[in-house]
Amino acid sequence: MIVADRKPVEEIIEQIKDHDNILILGCNECVTVCEAGGKKEVGVLASALRMHAMKAGRDVKIDEVTLERQCDHEYLEEIRDRIDQYDAVVSLACGVGVQFMAEKYHDMPIYPGVNTTFLGATEKRGLWTERCQACGSCILARTGGICPVARCAKRLLNGPCGGSSKGSCEINREVDCAWQLIIDRLKALGKLDEYEEICPIKDWSTDRAGGPRKVVREDVQL
Amino acid sequence: MRLNYPTDIRIVRVPCTGKVDLLHLLRAFEKGADGVYVVGCMEGDCHFNSGNLRARKRVEQAQAILDTIGIGSQRVQMYNLSSGEGPLFAQYATEMHTRILELGPNPIRAGRREAA
Amino acid sequence: MNVKTPSRLEKVLAAGQLAVTSECGPPRGSDPEVIINKANLIKDYVDAVNITDNQTSVTRMCSLAACIRLKQMGLDPVLQMVTRDRNRIALQSDILGAASFDISNILCLSGDHQSFGDNPQGQNVHDLDSIQLIQTVRLMRDEGKFLGGDDIKRPPQMFVGAAANPFADPFEIRVSRLAKKVKAGAEFIQTQCIYNLDKFEEWMKGVRERGLHEKVYILAGMTPMKSAGMAKYMKNRVPGMDVPDEVVKRLAGTPKEKQAEEGVKMCIEDILRLKEVEGVAGFHIMAIEWEQIVPEIVKEAGLYPRPDAA
């Protein structure tokens, strides 16, 4: 899923300081699972913002809505009939949702309420870690199902570097060396001999280097 | 045992402090409460294993938010005691009451009056 | 082995002599005298001089410019190039630039992570990795082609090197990793600083078992310890460094004012021992900000005078 982290309340307060009718808009998908932008977080943020405004003696209306998704037209349409009541929206969706909102409601100021961080997994409650960088050309078949692009600090396709130490990355002992994990996996799969195959130079044009990407599927388009 | 404790404390009963949500704590302040404290069982003695530990985390989350928006983290507090400790309950109530009196009213009430 | 490039280092190695290389870190400023002075301290005692490429990710004068200075002094520089800071366009371009000054050695590295340096907020590039950079230089030299497929007019003539760290984890693939670098086209190897000689010899045994020592020249990396403090720091703080307790103890047991002298003595003893190891083709002496000690080490280790391979 897309993992996001809450933006500091101070930053959001600063962003919305000139608005009096604000909608806090949550998303029921990834940001709910990572406890950054679901209904609950919408409630907490809205409450904090209301109290902040009250304390300053300002009469600010702050409403709460959480949509099923903010990255699909049909769900964003659900607020069309009430969006005009507001003069700003704080979206707690990932960067995709924030932008989709901005595109759909062209003259409505939209502020991000979270920092979108990575594509990752829930290791346990309160711990989310990165797994994928969406490079657009998956090499997991050759690396034992562990991605060096996302998990090696130098994204080495032919690692490990000389800084791998007792399973840890040179940048931080808390970070696993991706290549140690890859080698452990190849060993478990009985495929350690494949380690010596040189991974060829990667075509990064499917990564962000190639500019904004799109997937076009004419076979499913109507 | 007839113990006295301050009369302007309103008790909200919950089946377990694990039921107390961050939103409940914030809403209380939003509605004008001057202070909120949560009294749970002793840590390690929760009938539901971790209810009081969850409550402590939520109190800490509330403290962080109240500090950020200028209401102050001292207005919300977690206490733990066992069911036989009536005197301690009264002592905590007095302690919190005294603290809130020193802090004065919830600043959002003053703000609200200004806006009105 | 045939000589494929004008590199002096390659000539010495091909002649079967133990080679000696050293390195100079460029200054954190634009004064060329710094690098010239360092080079003058060691030039008669080494066959080639590495110029580091923003080592530990601290911004310095570029390796290429410093290499050109050495070349103009008549030395044989080894251009260190990390994949951290440049994409494939810049790497190939800098290789051509170096070749235009007839710099004839390159050491292909991935580079320390930028979080260690003076710009931890910076991006890293890693468009290629060190093994792919080796392949790139060999493609440019041997096929006269760019990665994009076009022909290169006057291809670079570079002797291609890589680093190896026999002490990093996982140890079990450290020989395989060398094999991979050889397969990619590495012709010489400079190793991480060796303090754990037993472990290095174990690695060399694995290297010989696969015959890799006959396919690549292995220069053993040596760094004299200046103090017990330095030994402790390298032991505990530098990732991938293996400093046995005996090394720390021996230095710590020496009076402070004599520790540098002891460190040099240990370095010389180590070289004398490693000279006897089959497959060790020479030594890469990295006296970090202590270049003036290199002549003494080279002389005392019986590696002086250097052969005339011009």
mmCIF file of C-alpha atoms in Angstrom, chain A residues 153-166 170-171 173 180 183 187 192 195-202 204, chain C residues 88 111 113 115-116 124-129 132 135 147 165 168-170 172-174 176-177 179-180 183-184 210 236 240:
data_model
loop_
_atom_site.group_PDB
_atom_site.id
_atom_site.type_symbol
_atom_site.label_atom_id
_atom_site.label_comp_id
_atom_site.label_asym_id
_atom_site.label_seq_id
_atom_site.Cartn_x
_atom_site.Cartn_y
_atom_site.Cartn_z
ATOM 1 C CA ALA A 153 20.609 2.607 0.097
ATOM 2 C CA LYS A 154 22.667 2.689 -3.110
ATOM 3 C CA ARG A 155 20.112 0.680 -5.082
ATOM 4 C CA LEU A 156 22.961 -1.599 -6.212
ATOM 5 C CA LEU A 157 21.811 -4.165 -8.723
ATOM 6 C CA ASN A 158 25.035 -6.075 -8.136
ATOM 7 C CA GLY A 159 25.596 -5.817 -4.407
ATOM 8 C CA PRO A 160 26.403 -5.953 -1.600
ATOM 9 C CA CYS A 161 28.829 -3.079 -1.262
ATOM 10 C CA GLY A 162 31.782 -3.202 1.099
ATOM 11 C CA GLY A 163 29.750 -1.561 3.841
ATOM 12 C CA SER A 164 27.526 -4.558 4.576
ATOM 13 C CA SER A 165 28.215 -5.533 8.154
ATOM 14 C CA LYS A 166 26.547 -8.294 10.187
ATOM 15 C CA GLU A 170 26.459 0.942 6.279
ATOM 16 C CA ILE A 171 24.151 3.902 6.698
ATOM 17 C CA ARG A 173 22.698 -0.580 11.885
ATOM 18 C CA GLN A 180 22.355 -9.877 2.778
ATOM 19 C CA ILE A 183 21.748 -13.811 -0.525
ATOM 20 C CA LYS A 187 20.507 -19.738 -0.425
ATOM 21 C CA LEU A 192 23.035 -19.078 -4.705
ATOM 22 C CA TYR A 195 24.336 -14.640 -7.557
ATOM 23 C CA GLU A 196 27.247 -14.642 -9.972
ATOM 24 C CA GLU A 197 25.126 -13.623 -12.937
ATOM 25 C CA ILE A 198 25.753 -9.948 -13.541
ATOM 26 C CA CYS A 199 22.591 -7.906 -13.477
ATOM 27 C CA PRO A 200 22.723 -5.797 -16.629
ATOM 28 C CA ILE A 201 22.540 -2.010 -16.663
ATOM 29 C CA LYS A 202 18.966 -1.074 -15.916
ATOM 30 C CA TRP A 204 15.548 3.575 -15.824
ATOM 31 C CA ARG C 88 25.805 7.243 -17.255
ATOM 32 C CA GLY C 111 31.093 5.226 -3.303
ATOM 33 C CA HIS C 113 26.663 6.725 1.015
ATOM 34 C CA SER C 115 24.769 10.348 4.580
ATOM 35 C CA PHE C 116 28.392 10.135 5.772
ATOM 36 C CA ASN C 124 22.433 9.919 -4.879
ATOM 37 C CA VAL C 125 22.451 8.790 -8.470
ATOM 38 C CA HIS C 126 23.546 5.148 -8.783
ATOM 39 C CA ASP C 127 22.329 4.968 -12.347
ATOM 40 C CA LEU C 128 24.982 2.256 -12.705
ATOM 41 C CA ASP C 129 26.679 0.279 -9.982
ATOM 42 C CA GLN C 132 28.279 -2.000 -14.434
ATOM 43 C CA GLN C 135 31.571 -3.113 -17.962
ATOM 44 C CA LEU C 147 26.576 2.577 -23.869
ATOM 45 C CA ASN C 165 36.446 -5.873 0.607
ATOM 46 C CA ALA C 168 32.516 -7.232 4.563
ATOM 47 C CA ASP C 169 29.518 -9.474 5.063
ATOM 48 C CA PRO C 170 28.348 -11.910 3.963
ATOM 49 C CA GLU C 172 30.655 -16.474 1.911
ATOM 50 C CA ILE C 173 30.049 -14.482 -1.271
ATOM 51 C CA ARG C 174 33.164 -12.330 -1.075
ATOM 52 C CA SER C 176 31.983 -14.810 -5.762
ATOM 53 C CA ARG C 177 31.757 -11.057 -5.724
ATOM 54 C CA ALA C 179 34.570 -13.318 -9.610
ATOM 55 C CA LYS C 180 31.699 -11.089 -10.678
ATOM 56 C CA LYS C 183 33.718 -11.314 -15.198
ATOM 57 C CA ALA C 184 32.626 -7.695 -15.698
ATOM 58 C CA ARG C 210 38.893 -20.406 -8.451
ATOM 59 C CA ASN C 236 34.034 0.288 15.877
ATOM 60 C CA GLY C 240 33.098 -3.213 6.658
#
